[in-house]
Amino acid sequence: METGRSLMDAVRERCGRCAGRSVSICNAIDDNDLPVLVAESSRVTVPAGRCFIEEGAPAHDFYVLTGGRARLFSLMPDGRRQIIGFAELGDFLGLASSDSYAFTAEALGDVNLCRFPHSSIDRLVERFPRLRCRLQQEASGELVKMQARLMLLGRKTARERLASFLVEQAVPCCAHGRAVKDEHGPLTLPLPMSRTDIADYLGLTIETVSRTFGLFKKEGLISVKGASSVTLLAPGTLSSIANGIRQG
Amino acid sequence: METGRSLMDAVRERCGRCAGRSVSICNAIDDNDLPVLVAESSRVTVPAGRCFIEEGAPAHDFYVLTGGRARLFSLMPDGRRQIIGFAELGDFLGLASSDSYAFTAEALGDVNLCRFPHSSIDRLVERFPRLRCRLQQEASGELVKMQARLMLLGRKTARERLASFLVEQAVPCCAHGRAVKDEHGPLTLPLPMSRTDIADYLGLTIETVSRTFGLFKKEGLISVKGASSVTLLAPGTLSSIANGIRQG
DNA sequence: GAAATATCTTGATATAAATCAACATATCGA
DNA sequence: TCGATATGTTGATTTATATCAAGATATTTC
């Protein structure tokens, strides 16, 4: 059974070591069934700055992000940009599309992906009904996040927006399920995106973002190392600011 | 077969005459199978101003809106409100929730609904696999709309927001699939929501909404009858403004 | 490792939209 | 039908954030 053996090797290589295995939609599929997953998908590597989904282009594939981070955004004709989200490990991309993609996805650093053609997802879903539920769950979670972002963009102040952003970035760094509180002590986060990205994510200008970082620093809420790393010194206070409970 | 006959009568009563039948998720189910749908759901009538979904409450049910309109919103602790959307005929409510609802739903006028407990949807989906696709499609469409709303709230001016709102309200009034253009001539829309609702939907204040209505009126883009009805005199121009192509 | 370039921060000023305030119109209840 | 209440409009002023403009750090390139 040479074929069987080498297939298992391929699977071990692809899914066995995949960092996204347990957090992505792939966790709806048993280890035993991984060969099917491998057969229906292909691995893609995208260098920093390259787009792998283009707004308006025909939507043929879904992607699972298995390494690195990406910015998702739309543009207005005059170049105004709104960043929809920062995709991270395990995120499923391409749900928000009918015939064509509703956003562009661009690698922040180097990015690893698994590409699933729509037809592959159809076959997988047919074979593993649990996957359908998992996709549904993914869509629901995405919708809930979107609603929170509407509140942020429609009704929050610049301070509240930046605080919300920092707390949101901290969530994956925290123990699962726990809220962000002061008691957890300082929390250091990487910020792989530029200030411009943060501004376009929060509906602000780069200057306002920079100034607000400055204020938080002065107030002892954060400390900054070289613009691409922050330490939350008072995560709970930031969380209160984010929710409009406390103003500073 | 008296039972059979009366059941068919009940079905004819409930789904046969339902205005939402062809636009809601129910269109994934054949006429022959409607009795199952009737058995798994119940009709609900909600008087004007009453909430039928409460943000944070445990999410037990989905709803299909079959008459009237509803405002969906979240609140911040200090009362700031963001309207997530205005639900209309055929809309499927409750997808954006995990254990608890992510928004409150409040009847604008009197509202008719079909309530589907989660368990009923599970059974229906098991029995009619096409329904799963339809739900997926519903979620995708919702996500695409949400992304457009992020751009609106994050990057558009007051003029662009109101123009976007008016064009959006016009879509269900247009022939299906056609874009809103000037050639279609004047388009009269009911506006069942208050100015405050519109403001909270667009991330503006009531005064700014009112002033922008005033400007559009003066510029001959719209005419207004008693605050709850607008006529779009130049739908195409409004559409250009909405997309930031033209500023006035 | 120094120059060149890009990114970020900080300051001065402008402005779109918010807030405060008065008035007008519509809706409702007796 | 009329007064009372809610809702919407318009005007004057304030303010949070954008814009304009330098300067300061990073980062990259040779």
PDB file of N, CA, C and O (backbone and C1' of nucleotides) in Angstrom, chain D:
ATOM      1  P    DT D   1     -63.987  70.408  12.379  1.00  0.00           P
ATOM      2  O5'  DT D   1     -63.727  71.015  13.824  1.00  0.00           O
ATOM      3  C5'  DT D   1     -64.729  71.711  14.521  1.00  0.00           C
ATOM      4  C4'  DT D   1     -64.114  72.056  15.848  1.00  0.00           C
ATOM      5  C3'  DT D   1     -62.824  72.859  15.724  1.00  0.00           C
ATOM      6  O3'  DT D   1     -62.887  73.940  16.637  1.00  0.00           O
ATOM      7  C1'  DT D   1     -62.428  70.886  17.010  1.00  0.00           C
ATOM      8  P    DC D   2     -61.751  75.092  16.615  1.00  0.00           P
ATOM      9  O5'  DC D   2     -60.970  74.759  17.971  1.00  0.00           O
ATOM     10  C5'  DC D   2     -61.712  74.502  19.175  1.00  0.00           C
ATOM     11  C4'  DC D   2     -60.766  73.900  20.196  1.00  0.00           C
ATOM     12  C3'  DC D   2     -59.411  74.601  20.266  1.00  0.00           C
ATOM     13  O3'  DC D   2     -59.157  75.002  21.601  1.00  0.00           O
ATOM     14  C1'  DC D   2     -59.124  72.242  20.030  1.00  0.00           C
ATOM     15  P    DG D   3     -57.973  76.097  21.885  1.00  0.00           P
ATOM     16  O5'  DG D   3     -56.983  75.257  22.801  1.00  0.00           O
ATOM     17  C5'  DG D   3     -57.469  74.737  24.048  1.00  0.00           C
ATOM     18  C4'  DG D   3     -56.703  73.473  24.378  1.00  0.00           C
ATOM     19  C3'  DG D   3     -55.243  73.711  24.768  1.00  0.00           C
ATOM     20  O3'  DG D   3     -55.007  73.047  25.997  1.00  0.00           O
ATOM     21  C1'  DG D   3     -55.386  72.028  23.111  1.00  0.00           C
ATOM     22  P    DA D   4     -53.587  73.104  26.703  1.00  0.00           P
ATOM     23  O5'  DA D   4     -52.967  71.694  26.285  1.00  0.00           O
ATOM     24  C5'  DA D   4     -53.681  70.485  26.614  1.00  0.00           C
ATOM     25  C4'  DA D   4     -52.819  69.291  26.258  1.00  0.00           C
ATOM     26  C3'  DA D   4     -51.350  69.433  26.650  1.00  0.00           C
ATOM     27  O3'  DA D   4     -50.891  68.180  27.148  1.00  0.00           O
ATOM     28  C1'  DA D   4     -51.515  69.059  24.328  1.00  0.00           C
ATOM     29  P    DT D   5     -49.384  68.008  27.744  1.00  0.00           P
ATOM     30  O5'  DT D   5     -48.680  67.136  26.612  1.00  0.00           O
ATOM     31  C5'  DT D   5     -49.278  65.887  26.211  1.00  0.00           C
ATOM     32  C4'  DT D   5     -48.530  65.351  25.017  1.00  0.00           C
ATOM     33  C3'  DT D   5     -47.006  65.339  25.167  1.00  0.00           C
ATOM     34  O3'  DT D   5     -46.554  64.015  24.951  1.00  0.00           O
ATOM     35  C1'  DT D   5     -47.629  66.314  23.106  1.00  0.00           C
ATOM     36  P    DA D   6     -45.004  63.625  25.035  1.00  0.00           P
ATOM     37  O5'  DA D   6     -44.689  63.354  23.503  1.00  0.00           O
ATOM     38  C5'  DA D   6     -45.570  62.504  22.756  1.00  0.00           C
ATOM     39  C4'  DA D   6     -45.233  62.624  21.293  1.00  0.00           C
ATOM     40  C3'  DA D   6     -43.756  62.374  20.966  1.00  0.00           C
ATOM     41  O3'  DA D   6     -43.728  61.488  19.862  1.00  0.00           O
ATOM     42  C1'  DA D   6     -44.456  64.456  20.069  1.00  0.00           C
ATOM     43  P    DT D   7     -42.360  60.893  19.319  1.00  0.00           P
ATOM     44  O5'  DT D   7     -42.097  61.796  18.028  1.00  0.00           O
ATOM     45  C5'  DT D   7     -43.098  61.882  17.019  1.00  0.00           C
ATOM     46  C4'  DT D   7     -42.664  62.886  15.985  1.00  0.00           C
ATOM     47  C3'  DT D   7     -41.203  62.746  15.566  1.00  0.00           C
ATOM     48  O3'  DT D   7     -41.188  62.504  14.172  1.00  0.00           O
ATOM     49  C1'  DT D   7     -41.750  65.011  16.022  1.00  0.00           C
ATOM     50  P    DG D   8     -39.815  62.484  13.314  1.00  0.00           P
ATOM     51  O5'  DG D   8     -39.735  63.995  12.821  1.00  0.00           O
ATOM     52  C5'  DG D   8     -40.746  64.486  11.946  1.00  0.00           C
ATOM     53  C4'  DG D   8     -40.424  65.923  11.602  1.00  0.00           C
ATOM     54  C3'  DG D   8     -39.063  66.137  10.960  1.00  0.00           C
ATOM     55  O3'  DG D   8     -39.274  66.819   9.726  1.00  0.00           O
ATOM     56  C1'  DG D   8     -39.379  67.641  12.765  1.00  0.00           C
ATOM     57  P    DT D   9     -38.059  67.218   8.795  1.00  0.00           P
ATOM     58  O5'  DT D   9     -37.814  68.733   9.178  1.00  0.00           O
ATOM     59  C5'  DT D   9     -38.803  69.708   8.817  1.00  0.00           C
ATOM     60  C4'  DT D   9     -38.344  71.073   9.286  1.00  0.00           C
ATOM     61  C3'  DT D   9     -37.060  71.586   8.640  1.00  0.00           C
ATOM     62  O3'  DT D   9     -37.409  72.737   7.890  1.00  0.00           O
ATOM     63  C1'  DT D   9     -37.067  71.967  10.993  1.00  0.00           C
ATOM     64  P    DT D  10     -36.407  73.443   6.910  1.00  0.00           P
ATOM     65  O5'  DT D  10     -35.661  74.504   7.820  1.00  0.00           O
ATOM     66  C5'  DT D  10     -36.423  75.517   8.466  1.00  0.00           C
ATOM     67  C4'  DT D  10     -35.549  76.267   9.446  1.00  0.00           C
ATOM     68  C3'  DT D  10     -34.178  76.696   8.907  1.00  0.00           C
ATOM     69  O3'  DT D  10     -34.134  78.109   8.954  1.00  0.00           O
ATOM     70  C1'  DT D  10     -34.019  75.815  11.095  1.00  0.00           C
ATOM     71  P    DG D  11     -32.854  78.904   8.445  1.00  0.00           P
ATOM     72  O5'  DG D  11     -32.144  79.286   9.828  1.00  0.00           O
ATOM     73  C5'  DG D  11     -32.816  80.135  10.749  1.00  0.00           C
ATOM     74  C4'  DG D  11     -31.959  80.337  11.981  1.00  0.00           C
ATOM     75  C3'  DG D  11     -30.510  80.749  11.697  1.00  0.00           C
ATOM     76  O3'  DG D  11     -30.199  81.868  12.524  1.00  0.00           O
ATOM     77  C1'  DG D  11     -30.562  78.918  13.189  1.00  0.00           C
ATOM     78  P    DA D  12     -28.800  82.602  12.522  1.00  0.00           P
ATOM     79  O5'  DA D  12     -28.144  82.058  13.888  1.00  0.00           O
ATOM     80  C5'  DA D  12     -28.771  82.358  15.137  1.00  0.00           C
ATOM     81  C4'  DA D  12     -27.833  81.977  16.278  1.00  0.00           C
ATOM     82  C3'  DA D  12     -26.393  82.473  16.123  1.00  0.00           C
ATOM     83  O3'  DA D  12     -25.909  82.838  17.411  1.00  0.00           O
ATOM     84  C1'  DA D  12     -26.411  80.100  16.245  1.00  0.00           C
ATOM     85  P    DT D  13     -24.360  83.277  17.631  1.00  0.00           P
ATOM     86  O5'  DT D  13     -23.676  81.923  18.091  1.00  0.00           O
ATOM     87  C5'  DT D  13     -24.108  81.316  19.329  1.00  0.00           C
ATOM     88  C4'  DT D  13     -23.314  80.053  19.558  1.00  0.00           C
ATOM     89  C3'  DT D  13     -21.792  80.217  19.525  1.00  0.00           C
ATOM     90  O3'  DT D  13     -21.315  79.896  20.824  1.00  0.00           O
ATOM     91  C1'  DT D  13     -22.495  78.279  18.347  1.00  0.00           C
ATOM     92  P    DT D  14     -19.759  79.732  21.171  1.00  0.00           P
ATOM     93  O5'  DT D  14     -19.593  78.149  21.100  1.00  0.00           O
ATOM     94  C5'  DT D  14     -20.486  77.329  21.868  1.00  0.00           C
ATOM     95  C4'  DT D  14     -20.104  75.872  21.692  1.00  0.00           C
ATOM     96  C3'  DT D  14     -18.641  75.552  21.989  1.00  0.00           C
ATOM     97  O3'  DT D  14     -18.643  74.416  22.840  1.00  0.00           O
ATOM     98  C1'  DT D  14     -19.220  74.765  19.830  1.00  0.00           C
ATOM     99  P    DT D  15     -17.270  73.846  23.435  1.00  0.00           P
ATOM    100  O5'  DT D  15     -16.946  72.651  22.445  1.00  0.00           O
ATOM    101  C5'  DT D  15     -17.910  71.616  22.247  1.00  0.00           C
ATOM    102  C4'  DT D  15     -17.342  70.591  21.299  1.00  0.00           C
ATOM    103  C3'  DT D  15     -15.847  70.330  21.486  1.00  0.00           C
ATOM    104  O3'  DT D  15     -15.627  68.959  21.232  1.00  0.00           O
ATOM    105  C1'  DT D  15     -16.227  70.946  19.287  1.00  0.00           C
ATOM    106  P    DA D  16     -14.755  68.072  22.242  1.00  0.00           P
ATOM    107  O5'  DA D  16     -14.740  66.665  21.497  1.00  0.00           O
ATOM    108  C5'  DA D  16     -15.908  66.191  20.833  1.00  0.00           C
ATOM    109  C4'  DA D  16     -15.566  65.667  19.453  1.00  0.00           C
ATOM    110  C3'  DA D  16     -14.293  64.837  19.390  1.00  0.00           C
ATOM    111  O3'  DA D  16     -14.591  63.688  18.617  1.00  0.00           O
ATOM    112  C1'  DA D  16     -14.129  66.685  17.883  1.00  0.00           C
ATOM    113  P    DT D  17     -13.555  62.510  18.453  1.00  0.00           P
ATOM    114  O5'  DT D  17     -12.967  62.815  17.007  1.00  0.00           O
ATOM    115  C5'  DT D  17     -13.860  62.906  15.907  1.00  0.00           C
ATOM    116  C4'  DT D  17     -13.197  63.593  14.743  1.00  0.00           C
ATOM    117  C3'  DT D  17     -11.872  62.979  14.295  1.00  0.00           C
ATOM    118  O3'  DT D  17     -12.081  62.503  12.972  1.00  0.00           O
ATOM    119  C1'  DT D  17     -11.774  65.350  14.308  1.00  0.00           C
ATOM    120  P    DA D  18     -10.927  62.071  11.969  1.00  0.00           P
ATOM    121  O5'  DA D  18     -10.789  63.331  11.000  1.00  0.00           O
ATOM    122  C5'  DA D  18     -11.930  63.723  10.241  1.00  0.00           C
ATOM    123  C4'  DA D  18     -11.570  64.839   9.283  1.00  0.00           C
ATOM    124  C3'  DA D  18     -10.435  64.527   8.324  1.00  0.00           C
ATOM    125  O3'  DA D  18     -10.775  65.049   7.045  1.00  0.00           O
ATOM    126  C1'  DA D  18      -9.845  66.394   9.683  1.00  0.00           C
ATOM    127  P    DT D  19      -9.804  64.855   5.807  1.00  0.00           P
ATOM    128  O5'  DT D  19      -8.877  66.154   5.806  1.00  0.00           O
ATOM    129  C5'  DT D  19      -9.482  67.439   5.658  1.00  0.00           C
ATOM    130  C4'  DT D  19      -8.430  68.500   5.826  1.00  0.00           C
ATOM    131  C3'  DT D  19      -7.186  68.325   4.940  1.00  0.00           C
ATOM    132  O3'  DT D  19      -7.067  69.515   4.183  1.00  0.00           O
ATOM    133  C1'  DT D  19      -6.575  68.834   7.162  1.00  0.00           C
ATOM    134  P    DC D  20      -5.931  69.619   3.025  1.00  0.00           P
ATOM    135  O5'  DC D  20      -4.730  70.435   3.716  1.00  0.00           O
ATOM    136  C5'  DC D  20      -5.011  71.707   4.298  1.00  0.00           C
ATOM    137  C4'  DC D  20      -3.784  72.208   5.040  1.00  0.00           C
ATOM    138  C3'  DC D  20      -2.463  72.049   4.283  1.00  0.00           C
ATOM    139  O3'  DC D  20      -1.751  73.271   4.380  1.00  0.00           O
ATOM    140  C1'  DC D  20      -2.276  71.157   6.454  1.00  0.00           C
ATOM    141  P    DA D  21      -0.325  73.454   3.639  1.00  0.00           P
ATOM    142  O5'  DA D  21       0.724  73.140   4.804  1.00  0.00           O
ATOM    143  C5'  DA D  21       0.646  73.872   6.029  1.00  0.00           C
ATOM    144  C4'  DA D  21       1.783  73.482   6.943  1.00  0.00           C
ATOM    145  C3'  DA D  21       3.105  73.131   6.237  1.00  0.00           C
ATOM    146  O3'  DA D  21       4.168  73.716   6.966  1.00  0.00           O
ATOM    147  C1'  DA D  21       2.513  71.422   7.711  1.00  0.00           C
ATOM    148  P    DA D  22       5.535  74.194   6.197  1.00  0.00           P
ATOM    149  O5'  DA D  22       6.703  73.417   6.926  1.00  0.00           O
ATOM    150  C5'  DA D  22       6.442  72.286   7.685  1.00  0.00           C
ATOM    151  C4'  DA D  22       6.952  72.454   9.106  1.00  0.00           C
ATOM    152  C3'  DA D  22       8.406  72.057   9.236  1.00  0.00           C
ATOM    153  O3'  DA D  22       8.994  72.635  10.380  1.00  0.00           O
ATOM    154  C1'  DA D  22       6.959  70.342  10.085  1.00  0.00           C
ATOM    155  P    DG D  23      10.582  72.453  10.608  1.00  0.00           P
ATOM    156  O5'  DG D  23      10.674  71.076  11.409  1.00  0.00           O
ATOM    157  C5'  DG D  23      10.302  71.080  12.763  1.00  0.00           C
ATOM    158  C4'  DG D  23      10.190  69.664  13.289  1.00  0.00           C
ATOM    159  C3'  DG D  23      11.516  68.906  13.336  1.00  0.00           C
ATOM    160  O3'  DG D  23      11.704  68.533  14.699  1.00  0.00           O
ATOM    161  C1'  DG D  23       9.800  67.568  12.363  1.00  0.00           C
ATOM    162  P    DA D  24      12.962  67.747  15.144  1.00  0.00           P
ATOM    163  O5'  DA D  24      12.382  66.273  15.239  1.00  0.00           O
ATOM    164  C5'  DA D  24      11.351  65.981  16.191  1.00  0.00           C
ATOM    165  C4'  DA D  24      11.088  64.490  16.176  1.00  0.00           C
ATOM    166  C3'  DA D  24      12.340  63.623  16.355  1.00  0.00           C
ATOM    167  O3'  DA D  24      12.015  62.582  17.247  1.00  0.00           O
ATOM    168  C1'  DA D  24      11.226  63.013  14.384  1.00  0.00           C
ATOM    169  P    DT D  25      13.125  61.925  18.142  1.00  0.00           P
ATOM    170  O5'  DT D  25      12.873  60.366  17.925  1.00  0.00           O
ATOM    171  C5'  DT D  25      12.991  59.897  16.608  1.00  0.00           C
ATOM    172  C4'  DT D  25      12.033  58.758  16.401  1.00  0.00           C
ATOM    173  C3'  DT D  25      12.737  57.420  16.319  1.00  0.00           C
ATOM    174  O3'  DT D  25      11.856  56.397  16.690  1.00  0.00           O
ATOM    175  C1'  DT D  25      11.915  58.010  14.193  1.00  0.00           C
ATOM    176  P    DA D  26      12.430  55.044  17.235  1.00  0.00           P
ATOM    177  O5'  DA D  26      11.799  54.000  16.225  1.00  0.00           O
ATOM    178  C5'  DA D  26      12.513  53.805  15.044  1.00  0.00           C
ATOM    179  C4'  DA D  26      11.609  53.317  13.972  1.00  0.00           C
ATOM    180  C3'  DA D  26      12.184  52.069  13.345  1.00  0.00           C
ATOM    181  O3'  DA D  26      11.154  51.213  12.942  1.00  0.00           O
ATOM    182  C1'  DA D  26      12.235  53.888  11.790  1.00  0.00           C
ATOM    183  P    DT D  27      11.485  49.709  12.650  1.00  0.00           P
ATOM    184  O5'  DT D  27      11.811  49.688  11.095  1.00  0.00           O
ATOM    185  C5'  DT D  27      10.867  50.272  10.180  1.00  0.00           C
ATOM    186  C4'  DT D  27      11.488  50.355   8.798  1.00  0.00           C
ATOM    187  C3'  DT D  27      12.343  49.132   8.426  1.00  0.00           C
ATOM    188  O3'  DT D  27      11.789  48.571   7.242  1.00  0.00           O
ATOM    189  C1'  DT D  27      13.446  51.173   7.897  1.00  0.00           C
ATOM    190  P    DT D  28      12.439  47.325   6.528  1.00  0.00           P
ATOM    191  O5'  DT D  28      13.192  47.989   5.296  1.00  0.00           O
ATOM    192  C5'  DT D  28      12.472  48.876   4.416  1.00  0.00           C
ATOM    193  C4'  DT D  28      13.430  49.501   3.422  1.00  0.00           C
ATOM    194  C3'  DT D  28      14.319  48.484   2.701  1.00  0.00           C
ATOM    195  O3'  DT D  28      14.194  48.713   1.294  1.00  0.00           O
ATOM    196  C1'  DT D  28      15.624  50.261   3.611  1.00  0.00           C
ATOM    197  P    DT D  29      14.869  47.777   0.244  1.00  0.00           P
ATOM    198  O5'  DT D  29      16.090  48.669  -0.250  1.00  0.00           O
ATOM    199  C5'  DT D  29      15.858  50.058  -0.583  1.00  0.00           C
ATOM    200  C4'  DT D  29      17.167  50.707  -0.951  1.00  0.00           C
ATOM    201  C3'  DT D  29      18.126  49.784  -1.711  1.00  0.00           C
ATOM    202  O3'  DT D  29      18.725  50.516  -2.779  1.00  0.00           O
ATOM    203  C1'  DT D  29      19.197  50.636   0.210  1.00  0.00           C
ATOM    204  P    DC D  30      19.370  49.793  -3.984  1.00  0.00           P
ATOM    205  O5'  DC D  30      20.847  50.410  -4.027  1.00  0.00           O
ATOM    206  C5'  DC D  30      21.034  51.827  -3.835  1.00  0.00           C
ATOM    207  C4'  DC D  30      22.394  52.063  -3.211  1.00  0.00           C
ATOM    208  C3'  DC D  30      23.539  51.286  -3.869  1.00  0.00           C
ATOM    209  O3'  DC D  30      24.579  52.190  -4.242  1.00  0.00           O
ATOM    210  C1'  DC D  30      23.590  51.024  -1.508  1.00  0.00           C
TER     211       DC D  30
END
